[in-house]
Structures are given as C-alpha cells and as structure tokens.
Amino acid sequence: MISFELNGKKYSSPKGWENITFEKFLKYLSEVAPNTPEVLKELFEAENLAEAWNNYTDKDKLICYKFFALSVGFWCGLPAEEIKESMNIEQLESAFFTIEIDLANMKNDNTFTGFEIKGKRYVLPAENMEGSTVSEFAEASQFQENFAEVEGGEWLSMLDVMVVLCRPEGEKYSYDKNRHELRKKLFKGLSMDKVINSAFFLLRLNVELQNNLLIYSMLQEIAQKQEKQLKRLMVGI
C-alpha cells in the first residue's frame, strides 16, 4: 500500500482486493485499463521485468509514466494531472508497481463457499453439484457459456453468473428480471476478494462438471448400446 499527503489531505491506495468493490474494479476496467499502452503490456510479458524496464528507451518510459499517473490517481482518488505534478519519476514508478504487487498477491481460499450481505448468507452450489436437479445442471451450462466471457476479461458477465449461482440459503432458482437486476446491483458492492474467490470456486466446479457430464454422456451411450443388443437378442421371441 502507498500513502502520501497532498495539500494537507492524506491519500492512500487499497491494501488489497478486500478494499476494492466490484463496482470500483468495473470502473477501472472501463476508464483506466483500455488506456494501457502496448509497451507496458509487453513489459508485463517479459521474463525479467526489471531488466526489460531498464532496457526501455526514455520515450517508452514516458508513455508508461502517463499511464502510471492515470492508474495511481484512480486507485488513490486523484486526477492523473495532480499525480504528475506532485510525484517525481521515482515516486511514480514505486507507487505504480507497489499497487500492482499488492493486487497480484490475491490468495485462493479453497474453503470459500459463499458470503454474507447485511446478515444474509449467499451460498455457491454444492460441491460437485452432488444431488443437483436437472434445472441446476441447466444453470451450470449457462454458467459455462457466461464464464467463457469472464475468462476473456468480460467481468460484467460475472455479475450474471453470480446472481444465478450465488443465492440465499434455501432459495430455489427461478428467473425474475427485477430480482435479477436488483441482485446484480447488490453484488456490485461486494469486495473483490469475494468475487475473485467465487470465480476460483466456479472454475473448480466447472472442471468437475465437465468430468461429471462426460461420465453421464458415456453412461447414456453404454445404456443405448445395451438396449440395442437386448432388442436384437429378443427378435423372434
């Protein structure tokens, strides 16, 4: 986390994903992320980031510094221009990479099964969808379709995924447009650690579902072959 004082007012960046709401992250994706320069994208792909950064030309670094100011300003609640005027190059570099490292340290909680909002607990599907109904498998199919977008960076679809699969304990799923939209608005206020852990949970579930659905498909095929064999044996009886 970084913290500093400007004109008598204190500013700081989030300590981690638990201090960032889903809504704030979606705003970052729409207002800041699209401005990421290609030279910075290439930097993050480098095997040795520090070495690659040292080899950058002053022109490339200047392009990155403009984005650093935009990103640091967003997370600290200041316009990019004020960041440029108040921080020197070394401070700006340090601030940007500190925030990046803080947000890269998100740990996957394998015990995560849901979350609470205003005293109400919202739970994810039972492990491996054991005991699930046909409708829940249909939901899982829809989740797979939506989640392909999430993996591609379209986090907005994660709202719909969570509304379908993260429901209050005991609530059966039935689509209602108004309730769906209200719950999406509610989930925007979740901290990102809960959203990310939900994503990890659903990724694990997705793998299990693919395995389970494959086994189910194979069993169906075996049953159909057995039925055909039985019919052939019974011809003429």
Coordinates of C-alpha atoms in Angstrom, one line a residue:
M1 CA 0.0 0.0 0.0
I2 CA 1.2 3.5 -0.7
S3 CA 0.2 6.6 1.3
F4 CA 1.1 10.3 0.9
E5 CA -0.2 13.8 1.8
L6 CA -1.0 16.5 -0.7
N7 CA -2.2 20.0 0.2
G8 CA -2.9 18.8 3.8
K9 CA -5.0 15.9 2.7
K10 CA -4.0 12.2 3.1
Y11 CA -4.3 9.7 0.2
S12 CA -3.7 6.0 0.1
S13 CA -4.1 3.1 -2.3
P14 CA -6.1 -0.1 -1.4
K15 CA -4.2 -2.6 0.7
G16 CA -5.6 -5.4 -1.4
W17 CA -8.6 -6.8 -3.2
E18 CA -10.6 -6.8 0.0
N19 CA -10.5 -3.0 0.0
I20 CA -11.9 -2.7 -3.6
T21 CA -15.5 -3.1 -4.5
F22 CA -16.6 -4.9 -7.6
E23 CA -18.1 -1.7 -8.9
K24 CA -14.8 0.1 -8.4
F25 CA -13.0 -2.6 -10.4
L26 CA -15.5 -2.5 -13.2
K27 CA -14.9 1.3 -13.4
Y28 CA -11.2 0.6 -13.6
L29 CA -11.8 -1.8 -16.5
S30 CA -13.9 0.8 -18.4
E31 CA -12.0 4.0 -17.6
V32 CA -8.3 3.0 -17.0
A33 CA -7.4 -0.4 -18.4
P34 CA -8.3 0.5 -22.1
N35 CA -5.6 3.1 -21.9
T36 CA -2.8 0.6 -21.1
P37 CA -0.1 1.2 -23.7
E38 CA 1.3 -1.6 -25.7
V39 CA 4.8 -1.1 -24.4
L40 CA 3.5 -1.7 -20.8
K41 CA 1.7 -4.8 -21.9
E42 CA 4.9 -6.1 -23.4
L43 CA 6.7 -5.3 -20.2
F44 CA 4.4 -7.5 -18.2
E45 CA 5.0 -10.3 -20.6
A46 CA 8.8 -10.1 -20.1
E47 CA 10.5 -12.9 -18.2
N48 CA 12.6 -10.4 -16.3
L49 CA 10.5 -7.3 -15.7
A50 CA 13.3 -5.2 -14.1
E51 CA 15.7 -6.0 -16.8
A52 CA 13.2 -5.2 -19.5
W53 CA 12.3 -1.9 -17.8
N54 CA 15.9 -0.9 -17.6
N55 CA 16.3 -1.6 -21.4
Y56 CA 13.3 0.7 -22.3
T57 CA 14.0 3.9 -24.1
D58 CA 13.1 7.2 -22.4
K59 CA 10.3 7.6 -25.0
D60 CA 8.8 4.2 -24.0
K61 CA 9.1 5.1 -20.3
L62 CA 7.4 8.4 -20.8
I63 CA 4.5 6.6 -22.4
C64 CA 4.3 4.3 -19.4
Y65 CA 4.6 7.2 -16.9
K66 CA 1.5 8.8 -18.3
F67 CA -0.4 5.5 -17.7
F68 CA 1.2 5.2 -14.2
A69 CA -0.2 8.6 -13.3
L70 CA -3.7 7.6 -14.5
S71 CA -3.6 4.3 -12.7
V72 CA -2.2 5.6 -9.4
G73 CA -4.6 8.5 -9.5
F74 CA -7.5 6.2 -10.0
W75 CA -6.7 4.0 -7.0
C76 CA -5.8 6.9 -4.7
G77 CA -8.7 9.1 -5.8
L78 CA -6.8 11.9 -7.6
P79 CA -6.8 13.2 -11.1
A80 CA -3.8 12.0 -13.2
E81 CA -2.6 15.6 -13.7
E82 CA -2.3 16.1 -9.9
I83 CA -0.3 12.9 -9.6
K84 CA 2.1 14.1 -12.3
E85 CA 2.6 17.4 -10.6
S86 CA 3.0 16.0 -7.1
M87 CA 5.2 12.9 -7.7
N88 CA 8.7 12.7 -9.2
I89 CA 9.5 9.8 -11.6
E90 CA 11.0 7.6 -8.9
Q91 CA 7.9 8.1 -6.6
L92 CA 5.6 7.4 -9.5
E93 CA 7.4 4.2 -10.5
S94 CA 7.4 3.0 -6.9
A95 CA 3.7 3.9 -6.4
F96 CA 2.5 2.1 -9.6
F97 CA 4.5 -1.1 -9.1
T98 CA 3.6 -1.3 -5.3
I99 CA -0.1 -1.2 -6.2
E100 CA 0.4 -3.8 -8.9
I101 CA 2.3 -6.1 -6.5
D102 CA -0.4 -5.6 -3.8
L103 CA -3.1 -6.7 -6.2
A104 CA -1.1 -9.6 -7.5
N105 CA -0.9 -11.2 -4.1
M106 CA -4.5 -12.4 -4.0
K107 CA -4.7 -15.9 -2.4
N108 CA -7.2 -18.6 -3.5
D109 CA -9.3 -19.6 -0.5
N110 CA -10.2 -23.3 -1.1
T111 CA -12.7 -23.2 1.8
F112 CA -14.7 -20.4 0.3
T113 CA -18.4 -21.4 -0.2
G114 CA -20.2 -18.1 -0.1
F115 CA -20.5 -14.7 1.5
E116 CA -22.8 -12.5 3.6
I117 CA -24.5 -9.3 2.8
K118 CA -26.4 -7.4 5.6
G119 CA -26.7 -10.6 7.6
K120 CA -28.0 -12.7 4.8
R121 CA -25.7 -15.6 3.6
Y122 CA -25.4 -16.3 -0.1
V123 CA -24.1 -19.7 -1.0
L124 CA -22.4 -21.3 -4.0
P125 CA -23.6 -24.6 -5.5
A126 CA -23.0 -27.8 -3.5
E127 CA -19.6 -29.4 -4.1
N128 CA -19.5 -31.2 -7.5
M129 CA -23.3 -30.4 -7.8
E130 CA -24.0 -33.5 -5.8
G131 CA -27.7 -34.1 -5.5
S132 CA -28.4 -31.3 -8.0
T133 CA -31.6 -31.1 -10.1
V134 CA -31.8 -31.0 -13.8
S135 CA -32.5 -27.3 -13.7
E136 CA -29.3 -26.7 -11.7
F137 CA -27.4 -28.6 -14.4
A138 CA -29.0 -26.3 -16.9
E139 CA -27.8 -23.3 -14.8
A140 CA -24.3 -24.8 -14.9
S141 CA -24.5 -24.9 -18.7
Q142 CA -25.4 -21.3 -18.8
F143 CA -22.6 -20.5 -16.3
Q144 CA -20.1 -22.2 -18.6
E145 CA -21.3 -20.0 -21.5
N146 CA -21.0 -16.8 -19.4
F147 CA -17.8 -17.8 -17.8
A148 CA -16.0 -18.1 -21.1
E149 CA -16.5 -14.4 -21.3
V150 CA -15.3 -13.8 -17.8
E151 CA -12.0 -15.7 -18.5
G152 CA -11.6 -13.4 -21.5
G153 CA -11.8 -10.4 -19.3
E154 CA -15.5 -9.5 -19.6
W155 CA -16.1 -9.3 -15.8
L156 CA -19.6 -7.7 -16.3
S157 CA -20.9 -11.2 -17.1
M158 CA -19.6 -12.4 -13.8
L159 CA -22.5 -10.4 -12.2
D160 CA -25.0 -12.6 -14.0
V161 CA -23.1 -15.7 -13.2
M162 CA -23.1 -14.9 -9.5
V163 CA -26.7 -13.9 -9.5
V164 CA -27.7 -17.2 -10.9
L165 CA -25.5 -19.4 -8.8
C166 CA -25.0 -17.4 -5.5
R167 CA -28.3 -17.4 -3.8
P168 CA -29.6 -17.2 -0.2
E169 CA -29.5 -20.5 1.6
G170 CA -32.6 -22.5 0.8
E171 CA -33.7 -20.3 -2.1
K172 CA -34.7 -22.2 -5.3
Y173 CA -33.7 -20.7 -8.6
S174 CA -36.4 -19.1 -10.7
Y175 CA -35.7 -16.3 -13.1
D176 CA -37.3 -12.9 -12.3
K177 CA -35.9 -9.9 -14.2
N178 CA -36.5 -7.3 -11.5
R179 CA -34.9 -9.5 -8.8
H180 CA -32.1 -10.4 -11.1
E181 CA -31.2 -6.7 -11.7
L182 CA -31.6 -5.8 -8.1
R183 CA -29.3 -8.6 -7.0
K184 CA -26.7 -7.5 -9.7
K185 CA -26.8 -4.0 -8.1
L186 CA -26.3 -5.6 -4.7
F187 CA -23.4 -7.7 -5.8
K188 CA -21.6 -4.7 -7.2
G189 CA -21.0 -3.7 -3.7
L190 CA -19.1 -6.9 -2.8
S191 CA -15.4 -6.6 -2.2
M192 CA -13.3 -8.1 -5.0
D193 CA -11.7 -10.8 -2.8
K194 CA -15.2 -12.4 -2.6
V195 CA -15.8 -12.0 -6.3
I196 CA -12.4 -13.5 -7.2
N197 CA -12.9 -16.4 -4.7
S198 CA -16.3 -17.0 -6.3
A199 CA -14.6 -17.1 -9.7
F200 CA -12.0 -19.6 -8.4
F201 CA -14.8 -21.8 -6.9
L202 CA -16.7 -21.8 -10.1
L203 CA -13.6 -22.6 -12.1
R204 CA -13.1 -25.7 -9.9
L205 CA -16.8 -26.5 -10.2
N206 CA -16.5 -26.1 -14.0
V207 CA -13.8 -28.8 -14.2
E208 CA -15.9 -31.2 -12.0
L209 CA -19.0 -30.6 -14.1
Q210 CA -17.1 -31.3 -17.3
N211 CA -15.9 -34.6 -15.9
N212 CA -19.3 -35.5 -14.4
L213 CA -21.2 -34.5 -17.6
L214 CA -18.7 -36.6 -19.7
I215 CA -19.3 -39.6 -17.5
Y216 CA -23.1 -39.1 -17.7
S217 CA -22.8 -38.9 -21.5
M218 CA -20.7 -42.1 -21.6
L219 CA -23.2 -43.9 -19.4
Q220 CA -26.0 -42.8 -21.7
E221 CA -24.2 -44.2 -24.7
I222 CA -23.5 -47.5 -22.9
A223 CA -27.1 -47.8 -21.9
Q224 CA -28.3 -47.2 -25.5
K225 CA -25.9 -49.9 -26.9
Q226 CA -27.2 -52.3 -24.2
E227 CA -30.7 -51.5 -25.2
K228 CA -30.0 -52.2 -28.9
Q229 CA -28.2 -55.5 -28.1
L230 CA -31.2 -56.6 -26.0
K231 CA -33.6 -55.8 -28.8
R232 CA -31.5 -57.9 -31.2
L233 CA -31.5 -60.8 -28.8
M234 CA -35.2 -60.6 -28.4
V235 CA -36.0 -60.7 -32.1
G236 CA -38.2 -63.7 -32.8
I237 CA -39.1 -64.4 -29.2

